[in-house]
Short mmCIF file of C-alpha atoms and ligand atoms in Angstrom, two decimals:
data_model
loop_
_atom_site.label_atom_id
_atom_site.label_comp_id
_atom_site.label_asym_id
_atom_site.label_seq_id
_atom_site.Cartn_x
_atom_site.Cartn_y
_atom_site.Cartn_z
CA MET A 1362 -70.84 98.66 182.92
CA ALA A 1363 -71.02 96.70 179.66
CA SER A 1364 -74.27 97.08 177.75
CA ASN A 1365 -76.47 94.17 176.72
CA GLY A 1366 -74.52 91.54 174.78
CA THR A 1367 -71.07 93.05 175.30
CA LEU A 1368 -69.92 91.11 178.34
CA PRO A 1369 -66.53 89.48 177.72
CA ALA A 1370 -66.23 85.76 177.04
CA ALA A 1371 -63.56 85.39 179.80
CA PRO A 1372 -63.84 81.86 181.28
CA LEU A 1373 -64.13 81.42 185.04
CA PHE A 1374 -61.18 79.00 185.20
CA SER A 1375 -58.71 77.20 182.97
CA SER A 1376 -60.26 74.88 180.38
CA THR A 1377 -57.37 72.47 181.04
CA LEU A 1378 -59.52 71.30 183.97
CA ILE A 1379 -62.26 70.09 181.62
CA SER A 1380 -62.23 66.30 181.24
CA PRO A 1381 -61.52 65.23 177.64
CA GLU A 1382 -63.42 61.98 178.34
CA VAL A 1383 -66.55 63.86 179.33
CA GLN A 1384 -66.29 66.08 176.26
CA SER A 1385 -66.02 63.07 173.95
CA ALA A 1386 -68.98 61.33 175.63
CA LEU A 1387 -71.39 64.23 174.97
CA PRO A 1388 -73.95 64.14 172.14
CA GLU A 1389 -72.60 65.42 168.83
CA GLY A 1390 -72.39 69.23 168.73
CA TYR A 1391 -72.51 69.57 172.53
CA THR A 1392 -69.61 71.11 174.48
CA VAL A 1393 -68.65 71.24 178.16
CA ARG A 1394 -66.68 74.27 179.28
CA PRO A 1395 -66.13 76.70 182.17
CA LEU A 1396 -68.82 79.33 182.74
CA GLN A 1397 -68.09 82.61 180.93
CA LYS A 1398 -69.13 86.11 181.85
CA ASN A 1399 -71.21 86.47 178.68
CA ASP A 1400 -73.21 83.31 179.52
CA TYR A 1401 -75.80 85.68 180.95
CA HIS A 1402 -77.03 85.77 177.35
CA ALA A 1403 -76.78 82.01 176.73
CA GLY A 1404 -79.55 80.89 179.08
CA PHE A 1405 -77.54 80.11 182.21
CA LEU A 1406 -80.11 81.49 184.65
CA ASP A 1407 -82.95 79.77 182.77
CA VAL A 1408 -81.31 76.38 183.25
CA LEU A 1409 -80.94 77.07 186.97
CA ARG A 1410 -84.69 77.71 187.10
CA VAL A 1411 -85.33 73.96 186.73
CA LEU A 1412 -83.55 73.59 190.08
CA THR A 1413 -85.08 76.37 192.15
CA GLN A 1414 -86.27 79.96 192.28
CA VAL A 1415 -83.62 82.26 190.76
CA GLY A 1416 -85.16 85.74 190.76
CA ASP A 1417 -85.05 88.56 188.24
CA ILE A 1418 -81.32 89.26 187.95
CA SER A 1419 -80.19 92.21 185.85
CA GLU A 1420 -77.06 92.02 183.70
CA GLU A 1421 -75.35 94.45 186.05
CA ARG A 1422 -76.05 92.34 189.15
CA TRP A 1423 -74.99 89.21 187.26
CA ALA A 1424 -71.69 90.86 186.28
CA GLU A 1425 -70.98 91.90 189.88
CA ARG A 1426 -71.61 88.39 191.18
CA TYR A 1427 -69.62 86.82 188.33
CA ASP A 1428 -66.62 89.04 189.11
CA TRP A 1429 -66.81 88.14 192.80
CA ILE A 1430 -66.93 84.42 192.00
CA ALA A 1431 -64.17 84.80 189.39
CA ARG A 1432 -61.83 86.10 192.09
CA LEU A 1433 -62.34 82.76 193.90
CA GLY A 1434 -62.13 80.82 190.65
CA ALA A 1435 -58.76 82.29 189.76
CA PRO A 1436 -55.53 81.10 191.36
CA PRO A 1437 -54.34 83.36 194.19
CA PRO A 1438 -51.89 85.92 192.71
CA SER A 1439 -49.06 84.62 194.88
CA LEU A 1440 -49.61 81.09 193.54
CA SER A 1441 -50.03 81.80 189.85
CA SER A 1442 -47.05 79.64 188.91
CA PRO A 1443 -47.75 76.49 186.84
CA VAL A 1444 -49.54 73.71 188.71
CA PRO A 1445 -47.23 70.84 189.71
CA LYS A 1446 -47.95 67.61 187.85
CA THR A 1447 -49.21 64.72 189.98
CA SER A 1448 -45.92 62.96 189.30
CA ASP A 1449 -44.08 65.93 190.79
CA VAL A 1450 -45.88 65.69 194.09
CA ALA A 1451 -46.62 61.99 194.57
CA SER A 1452 -43.72 59.94 195.82
CA PRO A 1453 -43.82 56.73 197.86
CA THR A 1454 -41.40 58.19 200.37
CA GLY A 1455 -42.43 61.76 199.78
CA PRO A 1456 -44.92 64.02 201.46
CA SER A 1457 -47.94 62.85 203.40
CA ASP A 1458 -51.30 62.73 201.63
CA GLY A 1459 -52.24 66.11 203.02
CA GLN A 1460 -49.11 67.71 201.65
CA GLN A 1461 -49.83 66.16 198.25
CA PHE A 1462 -53.38 67.50 198.30
CA SER A 1463 -52.09 70.89 199.30
CA LYS A 1464 -49.48 71.02 196.54
CA LYS A 1465 -51.85 69.77 193.87
CA SER A 1466 -54.29 72.52 194.68
CA GLU A 1467 -51.70 75.28 194.36
CA GLY A 1468 -52.31 77.39 191.30
CA HIS A 1469 -56.04 76.62 191.31
CA GLY A 1470 -58.93 78.62 192.63
CA SER A 1471 -61.87 77.52 194.72
CA TYR A 1472 -64.98 77.99 192.60
CA PHE A 1473 -65.65 76.03 189.41
CA VAL A 1474 -68.90 76.42 187.48
CA ILE A 1475 -69.25 74.36 184.30
CA VAL A 1476 -71.86 74.51 181.57
CA ILE A 1477 -72.94 72.21 178.75
CA ILE A 1478 -73.77 74.01 175.52
CA ASN A 1479 -75.87 72.50 172.73
CA GLU A 1480 -75.18 72.74 169.01
CA VAL A 1481 -76.66 76.23 168.76
CA GLY A 1482 -74.73 77.66 171.72
CA LYS A 1483 -77.53 77.46 174.27
CA ILE A 1484 -76.73 76.36 177.82
CA VAL A 1485 -78.58 73.11 178.57
CA GLY A 1486 -76.89 72.05 181.81
CA THR A 1487 -74.72 73.32 184.61
CA GLY A 1488 -73.00 72.27 187.82
CA THR A 1489 -70.67 73.80 190.41
CA LEU A 1490 -67.75 72.54 192.47
CA VAL A 1491 -66.65 74.62 195.45
CA VAL A 1492 -63.26 73.56 196.80
CA GLU A 1493 -62.68 73.87 200.53
CA ARG A 1494 -59.13 73.80 201.89
CA LYS A 1495 -59.11 72.46 205.45
CA PHE A 1496 -56.72 72.30 208.39
CA ILE A 1497 -58.02 68.87 209.38
CA HIS A 1498 -57.04 65.64 207.64
CA ASP A 1499 -53.52 66.94 207.21
CA LEU A 1500 -54.63 69.97 205.21
CA GLY A 1501 -57.20 67.92 203.30
CA ILE A 1502 -59.22 69.41 200.46
CA VAL A 1503 -62.93 68.69 200.04
CA GLY A 1504 -65.14 69.34 197.02
CA HIS A 1505 -68.72 70.53 197.48
CA ILE A 1506 -71.00 69.77 194.53
CA GLU A 1507 -73.74 72.36 194.12
CA ASP A 1508 -76.48 73.53 191.77
CA ILE A 1509 -76.72 70.67 189.29
CA ALA A 1510 -79.35 71.40 186.66
CA VAL A 1511 -80.27 70.06 183.23
CA ALA A 1512 -82.89 71.82 181.07
CA LYS A 1513 -86.24 70.01 181.21
CA ASP A 1514 -86.26 69.07 177.52
CA GLN A 1515 -82.70 67.69 177.78
CA GLN A 1516 -83.12 65.45 180.79
CA GLY A 1517 -82.59 61.70 180.37
CA LYS A 1518 -79.71 62.08 177.88
CA LYS A 1519 -76.98 61.46 180.48
CA LEU A 1520 -76.10 65.15 180.65
CA GLY A 1521 -76.54 65.16 184.43
CA LEU A 1522 -74.16 62.22 184.69
CA ARG A 1523 -71.62 64.00 182.44
CA ILE A 1524 -71.81 67.13 184.60
CA ILE A 1525 -71.03 65.09 187.72
CA ASN A 1526 -68.23 63.25 185.89
CA ALA A 1527 -66.75 66.61 184.83
CA LEU A 1528 -66.92 68.01 188.38
CA ASP A 1529 -65.38 64.79 189.76
CA TYR A 1530 -62.52 65.26 187.29
CA ILE A 1531 -61.89 68.82 188.45
CA ALA A 1532 -62.08 67.73 192.11
CA SER A 1533 -59.52 65.03 191.49
CA GLU A 1534 -57.24 67.32 189.47
CA VAL A 1535 -57.14 69.97 192.19
CA GLY A 1536 -56.45 67.38 194.89
CA CYS A 1537 -59.77 66.80 196.66
CA TYR A 1538 -59.88 63.55 198.63
CA LYS A 1539 -63.70 63.46 198.42
CA SER A 1540 -66.66 65.39 197.12
CA ILE A 1541 -69.93 65.75 199.00
CA LEU A 1542 -73.39 67.10 198.21
CA ASP A 1543 -76.89 67.51 199.59
CA CYS A 1544 -79.89 66.34 197.62
CA SER A 1545 -83.55 65.41 197.99
CA GLU A 1546 -84.68 61.80 198.39
CA ALA A 1547 -86.07 62.09 194.85
CA ASN A 1548 -82.56 62.55 193.45
CA GLU A 1549 -80.81 59.90 195.52
CA GLY A 1550 -81.08 57.35 192.70
CA PHE A 1551 -79.43 59.75 190.26
CA TYR A 1552 -76.44 60.37 192.53
CA LYS A 1553 -76.10 56.65 193.24
CA LYS A 1554 -75.84 56.12 189.48
CA CYS A 1555 -73.08 58.74 189.53
CA GLY A 1556 -71.16 56.74 192.16
CA PHE A 1557 -72.17 58.59 195.33
CA LYS A 1558 -73.39 56.88 198.46
CA ARG A 1559 -75.45 58.09 201.37
CA ALA A 1560 -73.25 59.44 204.20
CA GLY A 1561 -74.50 61.35 207.21
CA LEU A 1562 -77.43 63.66 207.59
CA GLU A 1563 -77.97 67.19 206.32
CA MET A 1564 -79.09 69.87 208.78
CA ALA A 1565 -79.95 73.48 207.96
CA HIS A 1566 -80.46 76.76 209.80
CA TYR A 1567 -82.15 79.40 207.66
CA TYR A 1568 -81.59 83.13 208.23
N1 ACO B 1191 -83.88 59.16 190.42
C1 ACO B 1191 -83.29 58.00 190.07
N2 ACO B 1191 -82.52 57.85 188.93
C2 ACO B 1191 -82.37 58.95 188.17
C3 ACO B 1191 -82.96 60.20 188.48
C4 ACO B 1191 -83.73 60.29 189.66
N3 ACO B 1191 -84.30 61.44 190.06
N4 ACO B 1191 -82.61 61.09 187.52
C5 ACO B 1191 -81.84 60.42 186.65
N5 ACO B 1191 -81.69 59.13 187.03
C6 ACO B 1191 -80.91 58.07 186.41
C7 ACO B 1191 -81.18 57.96 184.93
O1 ACO B 1191 -82.27 57.11 184.68
C8 ACO B 1191 -79.87 57.40 184.42
O2 ACO B 1191 -79.83 56.03 184.72
P1 ACO B 1191 -79.24 54.93 183.67
O3 ACO B 1191 -77.77 55.19 183.60
O4 ACO B 1191 -79.57 53.62 184.28
O5 ACO B 1191 -79.93 55.19 182.37
C9 ACO B 1191 -78.82 58.08 185.31
O6 ACO B 1191 -79.52 58.47 186.51
C10 ACO B 1191 -78.21 59.32 184.67
O7 ACO B 1191 -79.27 60.19 184.35
P2 ACO B 1191 -79.08 61.47 183.41
O8 ACO B 1191 -79.71 61.25 182.10
O9 ACO B 1191 -77.66 61.89 183.41
O10 ACO B 1191 -79.94 62.53 184.23
P3 ACO B 1191 -80.37 63.98 183.75
O11 ACO B 1191 -79.53 64.49 182.66
O12 ACO B 1191 -81.83 63.98 183.53
O13 ACO B 1191 -80.04 64.87 185.06
C11 ACO B 1191 -80.88 65.79 187.09
C12 ACO B 1191 -80.53 64.51 186.33
C13 ACO B 1191 -79.66 66.68 187.19
C14 ACO B 1191 -81.33 65.41 188.50
C15 ACO B 1191 -82.01 66.50 186.30
O14 ACO B 1191 -83.15 65.69 186.30
C16 ACO B 1191 -82.39 67.88 186.84
O15 ACO B 1191 -81.82 68.88 186.43
N6 ACO B 1191 -83.37 67.91 187.76
C17 ACO B 1191 -83.89 69.19 188.29
C18 ACO B 1191 -82.86 69.90 189.16
C19 ACO B 1191 -82.34 69.03 190.28
O16 ACO B 1191 -83.09 68.39 191.02
N7 ACO B 1191 -80.99 69.02 190.42
C20 ACO B 1191 -80.28 68.29 191.46
C21 ACO B 1191 -80.28 69.08 192.72
S1 ACO B 1191 -79.18 68.44 193.96
C22 ACO B 1191 -77.71 69.32 193.79
O17 ACO B 1191 -77.64 70.27 193.03
C23 ACO B 1191 -76.47 68.91 194.56
#
């Protein structure tokens, strides 16, 4: 087990999935990038604390969970060939939508956590996209947006909007036909500003 401060910088997924438009829209000195294993020391868990209870997570437990998620974030070994370009898979007479979605998602994993870093390398925002590959809708692919959080003293600077924009970009790049999320009534206005609309009803069963 690595000792304090020696976790590798290995990113969770390829930075080619980070939207250049989102990066250029951030305040000067701020960066958006994939989560890295050594972000344990950059305030990742503290940012999540604005969202909910996180718990007292040791570096060792963090590393175990990171490695587990990283296995989902990485392309499956059998599909580690380069990702087909959209132009390679989209053809007017070509495959159905579902086949396009399926091909676009090849070479990508299923779990994308992004962070926004400020000018001194501290994490000030985060968001997650979990990609679900379905049998229905002709092998459709759906994005689930989870755990959006912006540090209290950074809220109101459009960082939340940029996080959603960045996750939308990833969802589109990997072939999702939609992204969905659950939120409180208090956050409905924020997600509407991000382009989402109310659809359906959330239900939960706690264990
Ligand atoms: N209700 C209505 N409008 C809002 C809200 C809100 N709660 N929050 C922000 N907005 C508006 C802003 O005024 C802005 O509007 P404008 O474009 O007209 O100026 C627009 O939404 C974008 O706001 P941002 O500045 O990007 O918002 P911010 O960076 O503060 O992030 C967030 C918003 C993520 C909700 C932040 O306040 C936060 O971290 N809250 C605590 C954690 C939380 O509740 N996260 C969401 C949980 S739901 C989930 O994870 C799927």
